[in-house]
CSV table of C-alpha atoms and ligand atoms in Angstrom, one decimal:
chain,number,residue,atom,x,y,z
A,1,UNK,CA,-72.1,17.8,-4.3
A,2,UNK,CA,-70.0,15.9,-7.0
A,3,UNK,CA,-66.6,14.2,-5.9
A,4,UNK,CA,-66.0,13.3,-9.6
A,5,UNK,CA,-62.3,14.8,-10.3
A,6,UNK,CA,-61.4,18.9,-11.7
A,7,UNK,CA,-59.7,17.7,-14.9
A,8,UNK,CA,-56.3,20.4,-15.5
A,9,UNK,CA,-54.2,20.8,-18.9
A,10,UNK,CA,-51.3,22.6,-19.7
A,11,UNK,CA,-48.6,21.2,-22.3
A,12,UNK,CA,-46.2,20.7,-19.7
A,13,UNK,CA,-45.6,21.3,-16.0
A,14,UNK,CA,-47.0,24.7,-15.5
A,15,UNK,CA,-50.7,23.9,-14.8
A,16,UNK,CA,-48.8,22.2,-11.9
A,17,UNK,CA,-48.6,25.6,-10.8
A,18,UNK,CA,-52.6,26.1,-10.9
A,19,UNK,CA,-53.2,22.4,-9.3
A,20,UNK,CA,-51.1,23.3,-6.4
A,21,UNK,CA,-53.2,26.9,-5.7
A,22,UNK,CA,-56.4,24.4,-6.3
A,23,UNK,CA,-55.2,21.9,-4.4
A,24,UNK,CA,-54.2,24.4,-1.6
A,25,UNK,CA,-57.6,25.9,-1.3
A,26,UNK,CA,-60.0,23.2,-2.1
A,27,UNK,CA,-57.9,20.4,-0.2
A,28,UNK,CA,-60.9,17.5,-0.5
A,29,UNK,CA,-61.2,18.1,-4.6
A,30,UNK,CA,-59.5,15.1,-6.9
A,31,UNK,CA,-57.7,16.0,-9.8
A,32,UNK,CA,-57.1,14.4,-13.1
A,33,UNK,CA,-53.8,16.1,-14.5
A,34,UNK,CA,-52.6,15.9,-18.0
A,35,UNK,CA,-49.5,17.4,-19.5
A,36,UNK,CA,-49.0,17.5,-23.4
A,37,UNK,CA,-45.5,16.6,-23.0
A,38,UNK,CA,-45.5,14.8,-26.3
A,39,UNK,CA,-46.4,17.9,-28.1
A,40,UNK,CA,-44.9,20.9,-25.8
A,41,UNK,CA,-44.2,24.0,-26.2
A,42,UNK,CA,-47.1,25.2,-27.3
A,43,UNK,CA,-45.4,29.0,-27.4
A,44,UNK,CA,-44.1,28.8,-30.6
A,45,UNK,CA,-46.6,26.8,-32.6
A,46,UNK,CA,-49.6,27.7,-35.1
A,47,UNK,CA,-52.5,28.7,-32.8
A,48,UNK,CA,-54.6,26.0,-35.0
A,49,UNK,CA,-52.4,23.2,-34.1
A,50,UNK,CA,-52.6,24.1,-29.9
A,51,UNK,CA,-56.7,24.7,-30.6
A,52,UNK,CA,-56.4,21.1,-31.7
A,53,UNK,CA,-54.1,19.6,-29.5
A,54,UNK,CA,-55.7,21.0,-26.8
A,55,UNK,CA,-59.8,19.9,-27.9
A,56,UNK,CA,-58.0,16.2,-28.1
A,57,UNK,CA,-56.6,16.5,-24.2
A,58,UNK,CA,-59.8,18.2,-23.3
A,59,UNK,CA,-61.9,15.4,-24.9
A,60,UNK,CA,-59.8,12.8,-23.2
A,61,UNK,CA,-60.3,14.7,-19.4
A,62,UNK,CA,-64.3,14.3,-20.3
A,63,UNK,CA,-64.0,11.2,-21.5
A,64,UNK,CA,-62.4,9.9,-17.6
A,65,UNK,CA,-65.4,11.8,-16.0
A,66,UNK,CA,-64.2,14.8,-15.3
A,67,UNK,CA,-66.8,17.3,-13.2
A,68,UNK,CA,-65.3,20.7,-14.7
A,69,UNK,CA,-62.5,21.4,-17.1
A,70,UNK,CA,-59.2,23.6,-16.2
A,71,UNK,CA,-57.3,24.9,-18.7
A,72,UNK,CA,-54.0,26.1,-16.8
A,73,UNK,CA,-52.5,26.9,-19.8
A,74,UNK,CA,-52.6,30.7,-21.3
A,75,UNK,CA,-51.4,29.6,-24.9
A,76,UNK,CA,-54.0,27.1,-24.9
A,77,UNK,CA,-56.5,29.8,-23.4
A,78,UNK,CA,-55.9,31.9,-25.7
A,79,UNK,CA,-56.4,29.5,-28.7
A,80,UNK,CA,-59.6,27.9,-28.1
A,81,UNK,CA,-61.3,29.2,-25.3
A,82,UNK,CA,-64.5,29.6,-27.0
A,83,UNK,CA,-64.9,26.5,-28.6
A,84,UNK,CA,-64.3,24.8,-25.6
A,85,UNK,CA,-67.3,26.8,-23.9
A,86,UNK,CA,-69.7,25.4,-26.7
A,87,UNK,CA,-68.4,21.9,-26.7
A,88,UNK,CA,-68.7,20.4,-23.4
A,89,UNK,CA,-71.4,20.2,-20.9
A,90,UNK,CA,-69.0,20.6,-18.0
A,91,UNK,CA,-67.9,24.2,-16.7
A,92,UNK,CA,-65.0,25.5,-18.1
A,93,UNK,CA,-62.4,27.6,-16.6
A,94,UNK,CA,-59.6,29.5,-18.2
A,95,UNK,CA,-56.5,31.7,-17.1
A,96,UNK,CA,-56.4,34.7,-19.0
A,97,UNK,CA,-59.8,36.2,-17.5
A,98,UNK,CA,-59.1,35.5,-14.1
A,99,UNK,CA,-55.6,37.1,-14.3
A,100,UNK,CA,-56.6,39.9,-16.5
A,101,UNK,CA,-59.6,41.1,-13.6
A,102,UNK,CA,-56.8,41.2,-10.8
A,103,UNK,CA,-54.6,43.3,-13.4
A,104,UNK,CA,-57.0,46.0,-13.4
A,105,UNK,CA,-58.0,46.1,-9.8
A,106,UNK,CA,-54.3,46.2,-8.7
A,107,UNK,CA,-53.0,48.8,-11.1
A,108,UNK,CA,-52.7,52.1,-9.6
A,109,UNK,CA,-51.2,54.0,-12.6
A,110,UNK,CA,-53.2,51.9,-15.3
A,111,UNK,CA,-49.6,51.0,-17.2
A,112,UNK,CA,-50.0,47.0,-17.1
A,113,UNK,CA,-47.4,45.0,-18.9
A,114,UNK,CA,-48.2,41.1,-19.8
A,115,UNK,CA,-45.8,38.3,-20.1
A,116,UNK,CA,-46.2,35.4,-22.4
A,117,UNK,CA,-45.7,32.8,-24.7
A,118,UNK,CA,-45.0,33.9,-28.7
A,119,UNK,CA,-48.4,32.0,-29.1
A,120,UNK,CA,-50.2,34.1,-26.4
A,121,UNK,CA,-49.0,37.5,-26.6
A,122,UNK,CA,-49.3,37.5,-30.6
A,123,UNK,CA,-52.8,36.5,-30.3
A,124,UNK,CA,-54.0,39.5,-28.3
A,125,UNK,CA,-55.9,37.9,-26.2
A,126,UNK,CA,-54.6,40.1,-23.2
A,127,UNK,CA,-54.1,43.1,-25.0
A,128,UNK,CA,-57.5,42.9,-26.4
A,129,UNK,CA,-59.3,41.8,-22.9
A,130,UNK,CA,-57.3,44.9,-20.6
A,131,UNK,CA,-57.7,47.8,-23.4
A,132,UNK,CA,-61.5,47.2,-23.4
A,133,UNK,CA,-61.1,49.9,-19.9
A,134,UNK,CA,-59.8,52.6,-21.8
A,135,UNK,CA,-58.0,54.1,-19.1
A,136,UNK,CA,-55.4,50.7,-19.4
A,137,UNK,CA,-52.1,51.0,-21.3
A,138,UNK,CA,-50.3,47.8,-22.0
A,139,UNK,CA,-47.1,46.8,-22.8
A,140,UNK,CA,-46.6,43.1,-24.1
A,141,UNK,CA,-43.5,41.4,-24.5
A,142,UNK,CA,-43.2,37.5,-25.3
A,143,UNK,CA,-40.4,35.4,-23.4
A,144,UNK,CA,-40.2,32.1,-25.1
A,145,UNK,CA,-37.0,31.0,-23.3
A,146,UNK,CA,-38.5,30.7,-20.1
A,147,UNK,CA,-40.9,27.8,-21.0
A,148,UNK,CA,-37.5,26.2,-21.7
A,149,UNK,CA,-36.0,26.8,-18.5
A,150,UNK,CA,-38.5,25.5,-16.3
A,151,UNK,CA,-39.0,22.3,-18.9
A,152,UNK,CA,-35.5,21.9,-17.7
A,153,UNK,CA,-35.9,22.5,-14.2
A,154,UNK,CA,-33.6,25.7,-14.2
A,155,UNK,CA,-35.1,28.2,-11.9
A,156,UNK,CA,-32.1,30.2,-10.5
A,157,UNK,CA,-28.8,30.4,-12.7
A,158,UNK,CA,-27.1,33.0,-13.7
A,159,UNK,CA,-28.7,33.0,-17.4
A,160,UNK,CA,-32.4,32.5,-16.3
A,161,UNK,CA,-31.5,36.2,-14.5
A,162,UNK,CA,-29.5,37.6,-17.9
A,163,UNK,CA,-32.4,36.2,-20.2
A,164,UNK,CA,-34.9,38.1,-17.7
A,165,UNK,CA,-32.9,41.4,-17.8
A,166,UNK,CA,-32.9,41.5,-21.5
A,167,UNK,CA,-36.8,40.6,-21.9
A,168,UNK,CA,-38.2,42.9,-19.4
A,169,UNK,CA,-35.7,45.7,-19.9
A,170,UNK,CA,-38.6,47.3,-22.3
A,171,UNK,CA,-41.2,47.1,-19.5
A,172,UNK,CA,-39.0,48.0,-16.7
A,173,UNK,CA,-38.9,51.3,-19.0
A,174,UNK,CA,-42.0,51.4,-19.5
A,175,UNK,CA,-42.5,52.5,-16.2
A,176,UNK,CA,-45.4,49.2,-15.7
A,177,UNK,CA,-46.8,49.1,-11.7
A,178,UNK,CA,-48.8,45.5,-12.6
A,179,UNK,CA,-46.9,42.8,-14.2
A,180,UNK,CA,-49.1,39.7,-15.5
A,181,UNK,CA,-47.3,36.7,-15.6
A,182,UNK,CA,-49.4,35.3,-19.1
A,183,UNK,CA,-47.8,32.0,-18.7
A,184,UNK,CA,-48.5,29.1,-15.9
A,185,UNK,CA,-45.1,28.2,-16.1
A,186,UNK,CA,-43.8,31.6,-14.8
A,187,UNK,CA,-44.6,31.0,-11.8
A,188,UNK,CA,-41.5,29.2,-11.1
A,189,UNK,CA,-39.2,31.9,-12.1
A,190,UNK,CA,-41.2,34.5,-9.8
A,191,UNK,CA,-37.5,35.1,-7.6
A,192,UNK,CA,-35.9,36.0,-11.2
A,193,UNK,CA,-38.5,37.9,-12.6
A,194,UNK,CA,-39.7,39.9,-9.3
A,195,UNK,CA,-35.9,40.8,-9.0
A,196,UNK,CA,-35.4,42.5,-11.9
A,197,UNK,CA,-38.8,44.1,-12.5
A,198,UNK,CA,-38.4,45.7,-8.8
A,199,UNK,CA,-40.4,45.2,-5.4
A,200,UNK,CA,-42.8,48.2,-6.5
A,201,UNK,CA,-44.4,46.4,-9.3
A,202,UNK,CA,-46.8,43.9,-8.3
A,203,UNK,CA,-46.8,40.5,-9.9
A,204,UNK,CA,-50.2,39.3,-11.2
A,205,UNK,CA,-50.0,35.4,-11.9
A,206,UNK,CA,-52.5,32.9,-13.1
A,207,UNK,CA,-52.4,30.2,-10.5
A,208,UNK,CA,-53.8,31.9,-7.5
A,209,UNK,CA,-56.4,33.9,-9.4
A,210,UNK,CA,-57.6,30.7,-11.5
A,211,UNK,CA,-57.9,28.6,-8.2
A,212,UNK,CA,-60.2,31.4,-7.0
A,213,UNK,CA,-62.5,31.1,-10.5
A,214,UNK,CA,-62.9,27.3,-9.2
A,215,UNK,CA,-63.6,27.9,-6.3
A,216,UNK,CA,-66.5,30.1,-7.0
A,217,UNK,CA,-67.8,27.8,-9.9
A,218,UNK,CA,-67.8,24.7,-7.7
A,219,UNK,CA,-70.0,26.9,-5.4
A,220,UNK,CA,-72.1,28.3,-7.6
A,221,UNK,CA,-72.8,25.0,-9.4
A,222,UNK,CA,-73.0,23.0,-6.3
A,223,UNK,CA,-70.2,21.2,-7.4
A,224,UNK,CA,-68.0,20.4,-4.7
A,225,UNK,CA,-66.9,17.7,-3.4
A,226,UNK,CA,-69.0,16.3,-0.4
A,227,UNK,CA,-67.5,16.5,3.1
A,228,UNK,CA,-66.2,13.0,3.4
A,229,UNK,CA,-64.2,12.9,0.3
A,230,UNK,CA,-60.7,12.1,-0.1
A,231,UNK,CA,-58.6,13.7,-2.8
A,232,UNK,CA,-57.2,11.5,-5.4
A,233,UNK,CA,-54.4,13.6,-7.7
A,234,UNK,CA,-54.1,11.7,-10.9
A,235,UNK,CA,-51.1,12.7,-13.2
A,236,UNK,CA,-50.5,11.7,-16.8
A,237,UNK,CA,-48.4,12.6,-19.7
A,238,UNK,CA,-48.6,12.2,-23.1
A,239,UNK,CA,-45.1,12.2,-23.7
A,240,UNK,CA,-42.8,9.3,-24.1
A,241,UNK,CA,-41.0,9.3,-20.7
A,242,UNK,CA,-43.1,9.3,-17.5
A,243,UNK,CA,-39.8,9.3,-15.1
A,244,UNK,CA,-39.0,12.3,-17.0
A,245,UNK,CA,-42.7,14.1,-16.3
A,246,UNK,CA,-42.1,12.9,-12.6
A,247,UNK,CA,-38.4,14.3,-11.8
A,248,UNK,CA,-39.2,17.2,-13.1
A,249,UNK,CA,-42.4,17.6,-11.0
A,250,UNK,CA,-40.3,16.6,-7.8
A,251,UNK,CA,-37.2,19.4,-8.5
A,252,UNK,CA,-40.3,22.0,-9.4
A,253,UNK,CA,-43.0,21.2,-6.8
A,254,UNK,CA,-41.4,18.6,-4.0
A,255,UNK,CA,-43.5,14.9,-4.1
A,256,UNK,CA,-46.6,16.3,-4.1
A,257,UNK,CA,-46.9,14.3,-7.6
A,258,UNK,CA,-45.9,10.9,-6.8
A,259,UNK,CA,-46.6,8.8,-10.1
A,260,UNK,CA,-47.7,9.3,-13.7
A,261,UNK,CA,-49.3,7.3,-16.4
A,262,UNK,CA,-48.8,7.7,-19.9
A,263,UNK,CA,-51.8,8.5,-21.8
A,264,UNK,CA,-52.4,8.7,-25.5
A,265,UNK,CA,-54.3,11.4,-27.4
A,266,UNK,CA,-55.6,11.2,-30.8
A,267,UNK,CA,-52.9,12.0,-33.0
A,268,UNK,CA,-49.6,10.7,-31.6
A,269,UNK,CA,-49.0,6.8,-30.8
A,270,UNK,CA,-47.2,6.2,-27.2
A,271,UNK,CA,-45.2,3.2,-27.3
A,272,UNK,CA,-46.9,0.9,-24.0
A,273,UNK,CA,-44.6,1.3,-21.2
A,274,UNK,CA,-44.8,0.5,-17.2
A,275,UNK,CA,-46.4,3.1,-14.8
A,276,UNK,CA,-43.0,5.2,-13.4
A,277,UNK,CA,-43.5,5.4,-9.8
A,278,UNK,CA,-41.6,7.7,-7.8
A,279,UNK,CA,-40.3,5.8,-4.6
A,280,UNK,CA,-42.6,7.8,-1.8
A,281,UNK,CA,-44.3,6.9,1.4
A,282,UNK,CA,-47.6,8.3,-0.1
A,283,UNK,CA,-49.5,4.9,-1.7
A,284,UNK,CA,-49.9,4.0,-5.3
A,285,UNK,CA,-52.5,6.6,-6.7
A,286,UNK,CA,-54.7,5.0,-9.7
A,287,UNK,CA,-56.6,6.0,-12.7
A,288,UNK,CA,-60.1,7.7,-11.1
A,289,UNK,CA,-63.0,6.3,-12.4
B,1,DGL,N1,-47.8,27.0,-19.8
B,1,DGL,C1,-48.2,27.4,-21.0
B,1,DGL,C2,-48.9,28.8,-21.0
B,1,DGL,O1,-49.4,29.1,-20.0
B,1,DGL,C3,-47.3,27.3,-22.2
B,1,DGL,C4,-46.0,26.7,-22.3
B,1,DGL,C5,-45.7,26.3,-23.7
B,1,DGL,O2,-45.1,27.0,-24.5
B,1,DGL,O3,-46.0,25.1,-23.9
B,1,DGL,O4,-48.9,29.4,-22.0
């Protein structure tokens, strides 16, 4: 039993998308949240510059006591999974693996198409993990827009659908039956994307798959929380605005996140600013120790 907190990463919102599946099906675990806001997207950026980024946020989870480490964030993933592994004593759990084992089991005609960031798709990390079964043909096709329209809190307009069309037009054609969505912040553009890729190909996303890797780690390990704790969800930011972190959150999730802190990494210098709370009837939540 451990009720130290899961720590979770992502550069922005879309490991929200992963803490809610955690959240939903290990209700009594505490988690420490930080989004890279400061340094976001990661899509388009040198993989070297996300592996580093992301070692400094991982460092900073493990440095607050974090029992295992999350990364909810398949750019990050697929830039330094392996390092991570080798640097830190706490378990490690990723999104690509999780999502790539429920893309084979669900495929029926072994045509899988993945979804991504520029960052994750041009790595190969996917391509590279499914074509290890020979029988598996991908297709991959990078959307970088939608990281932009969830960072903006557009789920449903008119242009989210167009800029789907045009993206997965080549994998509509492909004739794909398993579509992984490569990207935690996909998630929130599910409605668009199901639309226009059809109701007979099935959607494989991160979230759900990754809380199920958690799951089974905190069991295995004998790492879960013990039967009288109380969650604590802990959110911070790294970018320069907290409120903005926090709207955000509310128009994508509801109040499930009802304040964040500003935290500072190693390489960027956050001007001190006052804790943005959200006005909620949920109490205050504070930094876990
Ligand atoms: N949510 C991240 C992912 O899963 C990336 C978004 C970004 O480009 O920062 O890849």
């Amino acid at each position: 039993m451990d009720d130290a907190p899961i720590g979770i990463f992502d550069s922005g919102v879309g490991g929200l998308t992963v803490a809610r599946a955690i959240s939903a099906q290990l209700p009594r675990e505490s988690m420490l949240y930080i989004g890279d806001t400061a340094r976001s997207p990661y899509g388009p950026q040198p993989i070297a510059d996300v592996r580093r980024y992301s070692l400094e946020i991982l460092d900073s989870l493990v440095d607050q006591g974090v029992k295992m480490l999350v990364i909810a964030c398949n750019t990050a993933s697929a830039a330094m999974l392996r390092d991570a592994r080798e640097r830190y004593d706490v378990p490690v759990v990723e999104v690509i693996g999780p999502a790539v084992r429920t893309a084979m089991s669900t495929t029926r005609n072994g045509r899988i198409g993945v979804i991504g960031t520029a960052g994750t798709i041009g790595s190969g990390a996917y391509q590279d993990m499914l074509e290890v079964n020979a029988r598996l043909t991908v297709f991959a096709q990078a959307c970088p827009r939608f990281v932009e329209f969830v960072e903006a809190g557009v789920t449903d307009s008119p242009e989210v659908l167009a800029v789907a069309e045009e993206y997965l037009a080549p994998l509509r054609h492909s004739d794909v039956d398993t579509l992984v969505l490569g990207c935690t912040h996909y998630p929130f553009l599910e409605g668009a994307i199901s639309y226009v890729m059809g109701p007979d190909v099935s959607l494989v996303s991160s979230d759900t798959e990754t809380a199920k890797d958690v799951y089974r780690q905190l069991v295995g390990r004998d790492l879960l929380a013990g039967p009288d704790a109380v969650a604590r969800h802990v959110y911070e930011a790294t970018g320069d605005s907290a409120a903005e972190f926090l709207r955000l959150a509310h128009r994508l999730m509801g109040r499930e996140v009802s304040e964040v802190q500003l935290v500072q990494t190693g390489a960027i210098d956050l001007p001190a600013r006052p804790t943005a709370s959200a006005p909620s009837p949920t109490p205050a939540r504070g930094r876990l120790t």
